[in-house]
Protein backbone atom coordinates (compact mmCIF):
# COMPACT_ATOMS: atom_id res chain seq x y z
CA MET A 1 4.98 20.38 -5.76
CA THR A 2 1.32 21.32 -6.10
CA PRO A 3 -1.41 18.80 -5.29
CA GLY A 4 -2.16 16.57 -8.27
CA ALA A 5 1.12 17.42 -10.00
CA GLN A 6 2.98 14.53 -11.53
CA LEU A 7 6.62 13.59 -11.18
CA GLU A 8 8.55 12.57 -14.28
CA LEU A 9 10.78 9.56 -13.60
CA GLY A 10 13.22 8.10 -16.07
CA GLY A 11 16.76 8.33 -17.39
CA ALA A 12 19.63 5.94 -17.96
CA ILE A 13 19.48 2.55 -16.23
CA ASN A 14 22.09 -0.14 -16.84
CA GLY A 15 23.42 1.96 -19.70
CA LYS A 16 20.05 2.15 -21.49
CA ARG A 17 17.61 5.00 -21.83
CA VAL A 18 14.33 4.27 -20.09
CA MET A 19 11.04 5.77 -21.26
CA ARG A 20 9.90 8.48 -18.87
CA THR A 21 6.73 7.61 -17.06
CA SER A 22 4.39 10.05 -15.39
CA VAL A 23 4.06 9.06 -11.73
CA LEU A 24 1.91 10.76 -9.13
CA PRO A 25 3.88 11.77 -6.02
CA PRO A 26 3.57 9.25 -3.19
CA VAL A 27 1.40 9.43 -0.13
CA LYS A 28 3.93 9.33 2.70
CA GLY A 29 3.41 8.09 6.21
CA GLU A 30 5.19 6.80 9.27
CA LEU A 31 4.02 4.20 11.76
CA LYS A 32 5.13 4.19 15.38
CA LEU A 33 4.83 0.57 16.50
CA GLN A 34 5.99 -0.05 20.06
CA ARG A 35 9.79 0.24 19.76
CA PHE A 36 9.84 0.72 15.97
CA VAL A 37 9.36 3.57 13.51
CA VAL A 38 8.34 2.33 10.06
CA PRO A 39 8.14 4.72 7.07
CA TYR A 40 5.90 3.82 4.14
CA ARG A 41 4.88 5.15 0.73
CA THR A 42 1.90 4.45 -1.50
CA TYR A 43 1.72 5.21 -5.23
CA GLY A 44 -1.30 5.17 -7.51
CA GLY A 45 -4.96 4.72 -6.73
CA ALA A 46 -5.95 1.53 -8.49
CA LYS A 47 -8.06 -1.05 -6.67
CA SER A 48 -5.54 -3.87 -7.13
CA THR A 49 -2.70 -3.51 -4.61
CA LEU A 50 0.90 -4.68 -4.76
CA VAL A 51 2.85 -4.72 -1.47
CA PHE A 52 6.64 -5.00 -1.74
CA ILE A 53 8.95 -6.44 0.93
CA ASN A 54 12.64 -5.53 0.80
CA GLY A 55 15.53 -7.92 1.05
CA ILE A 56 17.91 -7.69 3.99
CA GLN A 57 19.84 -4.42 4.20
CA GLN A 58 17.85 -2.99 1.29
CA SER A 59 15.27 -0.22 1.23
CA MET A 60 12.20 1.04 -0.61
CA ALA A 61 14.50 2.40 -3.30
CA MET A 62 15.02 -1.11 -4.67
CA TRP A 63 11.44 -1.08 -6.01
CA HIS A 64 11.39 2.30 -7.77
CA SER A 65 11.47 0.70 -11.22
CA PHE A 66 8.22 -1.09 -10.28
CA VAL A 67 6.68 2.27 -9.35
CA ARG A 68 7.57 3.62 -12.79
CA ARG A 69 6.19 0.55 -14.54
CA PHE A 70 3.09 -0.41 -12.58
CA SER A 71 1.70 2.53 -10.59
CA GLN A 72 -0.78 3.40 -13.35
CA SER A 73 -2.37 -0.06 -13.08
CA TYR A 74 -1.85 -0.94 -9.41
CA ARG A 75 -1.69 0.71 -6.05
CA ILE A 76 1.88 0.17 -4.89
CA VAL A 77 2.88 -0.01 -1.22
CA LEU A 78 6.52 0.28 -0.14
CA PHE A 79 7.99 0.39 3.36
CA ASP A 80 11.24 0.01 5.30
CA PHE A 81 11.68 -2.40 8.17
CA PRO A 82 13.71 -1.13 11.15
CA ASN A 83 17.42 -1.30 10.26
CA GLN A 84 16.51 -0.59 6.61
CA GLY A 85 16.49 2.78 4.86
CA ALA A 86 14.71 5.28 7.12
CA GLY A 87 13.22 2.56 9.35
CA ARG A 88 14.59 2.58 12.87
CA ILE A 89 14.49 1.03 16.32
CA VAL A 90 13.99 3.63 19.03
CA GLU A 91 14.53 1.42 22.05
CA GLY A 92 15.59 -2.08 23.01
CA SER A 93 17.60 -4.63 21.09
CA PHE A 94 18.65 -4.08 17.47
CA TYR A 95 17.59 -7.67 16.82
CA LEU A 96 14.35 -7.98 14.83
CA SER A 97 12.54 -11.32 15.04
CA LEU A 98 10.52 -12.88 12.23
CA GLU A 99 7.38 -12.54 14.36
CA GLU A 100 8.05 -8.80 14.73
CA GLN A 101 8.58 -8.45 10.98
CA VAL A 102 5.24 -10.14 10.27
CA ASP A 103 3.58 -7.81 12.81
CA ILE A 104 5.12 -4.82 11.01
CA LEU A 105 3.92 -6.04 7.62
CA GLU A 106 0.41 -6.50 9.02
CA ALA A 107 0.45 -2.99 10.51
CA VAL A 108 1.54 -1.46 7.20
CA ILE A 109 -1.18 -3.31 5.27
CA ASN A 110 -3.81 -2.26 7.80
CA ALA A 111 -2.64 1.35 7.71
CA VAL A 112 -2.47 1.84 3.95
CA SER A 113 -4.95 -0.59 2.54
CA GLY A 114 -7.00 -2.81 4.79
CA ALA A 115 -8.09 -4.56 1.60
CA ASP A 116 -8.18 -8.26 0.93
CA GLN A 117 -6.82 -10.06 -2.13
CA LEU A 118 -3.42 -8.38 -2.11
CA THR A 119 -0.42 -9.49 -4.12
CA VAL A 120 2.82 -9.41 -2.13
CA CYS A 121 6.12 -9.24 -4.00
CA SER A 122 9.36 -9.88 -2.13
CA ALA A 123 13.10 -10.28 -2.52
CA SER A 124 15.29 -12.80 -0.71
CA TRP A 125 14.57 -12.84 3.07
CA GLY A 126 11.47 -10.75 2.43
CA GLY A 127 9.93 -13.94 1.04
CA VAL A 128 10.18 -15.61 4.44
CA VAL A 129 8.21 -12.73 5.94
CA ALA A 130 5.68 -12.94 3.10
CA MET A 131 5.10 -16.68 3.60
CA ALA A 132 4.78 -16.28 7.38
CA TYR A 133 2.17 -13.56 6.76
CA ALA A 134 0.34 -15.80 4.28
CA VAL A 135 0.08 -18.53 6.91
CA ARG A 136 -1.22 -16.09 9.52
CA HIS A 137 -3.65 -14.26 7.20
CA PRO A 138 -4.62 -16.62 4.38
CA GLN A 139 -7.80 -14.69 3.61
CA ARG A 140 -5.93 -11.43 2.96
CA LEU A 141 -3.77 -12.56 0.05
CA LYS A 142 -4.51 -13.20 -3.59
CA SER A 143 -0.98 -14.23 -4.51
CA LEU A 144 2.73 -14.11 -3.70
CA ILE A 145 5.64 -13.42 -6.04
CA LEU A 146 8.80 -14.50 -4.20
CA ALA A 147 12.19 -13.77 -5.75
CA SER A 148 15.50 -15.40 -4.79
CA ILE A 149 14.40 -17.57 -1.88
CA GLY A 150 15.05 -21.16 -0.83
CA THR A 151 14.52 -23.22 2.29
CA ARG A 152 18.03 -23.10 3.71
CA ALA A 153 21.33 -21.25 3.51
CA ASN A 154 23.64 -22.99 1.05
CA GLN A 155 27.32 -23.55 1.75
CA LYS A 156 28.38 -20.39 -0.08
CA MET A 157 26.05 -18.26 2.03
CA ILE A 158 27.16 -19.91 5.26
CA GLU A 159 30.84 -19.32 4.45
CA MET A 160 30.23 -15.70 3.45
CA ILE A 161 28.17 -14.84 6.55
CA THR A 162 30.59 -16.65 8.88
CA LYS A 163 33.53 -14.77 7.40
CA GLY A 164 31.72 -11.43 7.71
CA MET A 165 30.75 -12.04 11.33
CA GLU A 166 34.43 -12.37 12.20
CA MET A 167 35.27 -8.94 10.77
CA PRO A 168 35.33 -5.84 13.02
CA VAL A 169 33.17 -2.86 12.09
CA LYS A 170 36.27 -1.00 10.84
CA ASP A 171 36.48 -3.56 8.03
CA ARG A 172 32.92 -2.94 6.84
CA LEU A 173 34.12 -1.93 3.35
CA GLU A 174 35.75 -5.31 3.02
CA VAL A 175 32.41 -6.84 4.00
CA ALA A 176 30.69 -4.86 1.22
CA GLU A 177 33.28 -6.04 -1.29
CA THR A 178 32.86 -9.64 -0.11
CA LEU A 179 29.08 -9.45 -0.61
CA ILE A 180 29.45 -7.99 -4.10
CA GLU A 181 32.08 -10.55 -5.08
CA ASN A 182 30.05 -13.51 -3.84
CA PHE A 183 26.52 -12.77 -5.03
CA GLY A 184 26.34 -9.24 -6.44
CA GLN A 185 28.78 -9.76 -9.27
CA ASP A 186 26.11 -9.15 -11.93
CA LEU A 187 24.92 -5.83 -10.51
CA PRO A 188 25.59 -2.69 -12.57
CA ALA A 189 28.53 -0.57 -11.43
CA ALA A 190 26.28 2.17 -10.01
CA MET A 191 24.48 -0.35 -7.79
CA LYS A 192 27.78 -1.74 -6.52
CA LYS A 193 28.82 1.79 -5.57
CA ARG A 194 25.60 2.24 -3.60
CA ILE A 195 26.29 -0.92 -1.62
CA VAL A 196 29.81 0.27 -0.78
CA SER A 197 28.46 3.70 0.21
CA GLN A 198 25.80 2.07 2.38
CA PHE A 199 28.41 0.12 4.33
CA GLU A 200 30.60 3.22 4.63
CA ARG A 201 27.75 5.01 6.44
CA MET A 202 26.81 2.04 8.59
CA GLY A 203 27.30 2.54 12.32
CA PRO A 204 28.39 -0.18 14.79
CA GLU A 205 24.83 -1.02 15.87
CA SER A 206 23.54 -1.37 12.30
CA PHE A 207 26.59 -3.44 11.39
CA GLN A 208 25.91 -5.72 14.35
CA ALA A 209 22.21 -5.99 13.43
CA PHE A 210 23.15 -6.97 9.87
CA PHE A 211 25.21 -9.91 11.04
CA GLN A 212 22.75 -10.86 13.77
CA HIS A 213 20.29 -11.34 10.96
CA GLY A 214 22.90 -13.33 9.01
CA SER A 215 23.40 -15.55 12.03
CA THR A 216 19.64 -16.15 12.18
CA VAL A 217 19.56 -17.11 8.49
CA ILE A 218 22.28 -19.74 8.79
CA SER A 219 20.92 -21.07 12.09
CA VAL A 220 17.63 -22.04 10.40
CA ARG A 221 18.42 -25.48 9.03
CA GLU A 222 15.07 -25.70 7.23
CA LEU A 223 12.56 -22.97 6.45
CA GLY A 224 9.87 -25.34 7.71
CA GLU A 225 11.25 -24.83 11.23
CA VAL A 226 9.95 -21.24 11.27
CA VAL A 227 7.16 -21.23 8.64
CA ASP A 228 4.58 -23.96 8.01
CA ILE A 229 5.16 -23.86 4.25
CA GLY A 230 2.36 -26.30 3.43
CA LYS A 231 -0.18 -23.83 4.83
CA VAL A 232 0.64 -21.20 2.19
CA GLN A 233 -2.60 -21.60 0.25
CA CYS A 234 -2.53 -18.68 -2.17
CA LYS A 235 -1.08 -18.80 -5.67
CA THR A 236 2.70 -18.46 -5.34
CA ILE A 237 5.26 -17.73 -8.05
CA LEU A 238 8.91 -18.45 -7.20
CA LEU A 239 11.57 -16.67 -9.25
CA ARG A 240 15.18 -17.89 -9.32
CA GLY A 241 18.00 -16.36 -11.37
CA GLU A 242 20.17 -18.97 -13.08
CA ASN A 243 23.36 -17.25 -11.82
CA ASP A 244 22.23 -17.05 -8.18
CA THR A 245 25.15 -18.36 -6.10
CA ILE A 246 23.43 -18.38 -2.70
CA VAL A 247 20.09 -20.01 -3.55
CA ASP A 248 20.48 -23.53 -4.95
CA LEU A 249 18.18 -24.58 -7.77
CA GLU A 250 17.33 -27.95 -6.22
CA ASP A 251 16.39 -26.20 -2.99
CA VAL A 252 13.96 -23.87 -4.80
CA LYS A 253 12.45 -26.87 -6.57
CA PHE A 254 11.95 -28.50 -3.19
CA LEU A 255 10.31 -25.35 -1.83
CA ALA A 256 7.93 -25.28 -4.80
CA SER A 257 7.00 -28.91 -4.15
CA GLN A 258 5.94 -28.09 -0.58
CA MET A 259 3.33 -25.46 -1.50
CA PRO A 260 0.09 -26.66 -3.06
CA ARG A 261 -0.36 -23.77 -5.53
CA SER A 262 3.20 -22.82 -6.44
CA GLU A 263 5.01 -22.35 -9.73
CA LEU A 264 8.76 -21.99 -10.28
CA ARG A 265 10.17 -19.75 -13.00
CA LEU A 266 13.85 -19.84 -13.87
CA ILE A 267 15.25 -16.56 -15.15
CA LYS A 268 18.24 -16.63 -17.50
CA ASP A 269 21.27 -14.34 -17.36
CA VAL A 270 20.63 -12.90 -13.89
CA GLY A 271 21.76 -13.69 -10.37
CA HIS A 272 20.36 -13.12 -6.88
CA PHE A 273 19.25 -9.51 -7.47
CA LEU A 274 17.10 -10.17 -10.55
CA HIS A 275 15.46 -6.86 -11.59
CA LEU A 276 18.26 -4.79 -10.05
CA GLU A 277 20.61 -6.47 -12.50
CA LYS A 278 18.32 -6.20 -15.53
CA GLU A 279 15.32 -3.92 -15.42
CA ASP A 280 13.72 -5.60 -18.44
CA LEU A 281 12.94 -8.41 -16.01
CA LEU A 282 9.87 -6.33 -15.20
CA ASP A 283 8.42 -7.79 -18.42
CA VAL A 284 8.34 -11.13 -16.56
CA TYR A 285 6.51 -9.55 -13.63
CA GLU A 286 3.99 -7.95 -15.98
CA GLU A 287 3.29 -11.34 -17.57
CA ILE A 288 2.91 -12.96 -14.15
CA LEU A 289 0.58 -10.24 -12.83
CA ALA A 290 -1.60 -10.53 -15.90
CA SER A 291 -1.97 -14.27 -15.27
CA LEU A 292 -2.97 -14.06 -11.59
């Protein structure tokens, strides 16, 4: 592709035709950070920057609909943590601590932007990383948009993770089916197939890392044990799908009450994966971004 050429993205999503949007090809890079290799992409050249943080066992691909929708108005930054997508650990333990994840986020922001007044958008566990970063670097952030996050693992999540941890790696397809059945039931069929395919390709070390992370999630009895929630000073929007089976509504309400500048939005007819279940949810994000 020649410099300055544009890539046409579009097609059928969730059974609907999506308007094709002209998107400049990304600027690609890779950070070597001690024992980690972290790939990143930036789209668009606008001054306002949106940084996206994946959920556990997801990759940059989960945000491509945001690239189509917002890269004309915002600079978009995507990246993969180690054990996600093309991110990898080149030495040492496959365990990735929260402190290391915050360090990685900081390194990505410094490498691709260095700007203040960023908006960070996250999914699920990515919200924990985002809040920890907000506490460490309050001057860097304009706002947070945190989807599908609470302060503790609910009983459904604990049971699901505990069951999965007892399964050998040879049963990884059963693990994928368990995840889909328990909190991915509203995903489109194509997305469910991708999850199954992802677990089919997963090696023993990645499988172990996945459940090590799950063990960490259920061992944290309160989010306040690892993040000083009250010190998140920037404007924060919490999104919770009404069909989310692993994030309890009362828990999200409690989380909102602990942050001085937070707002909770309840989204009808979607579960834990929000925009991956219904892409028109990006209308909600557009409204939120316009209000920040």
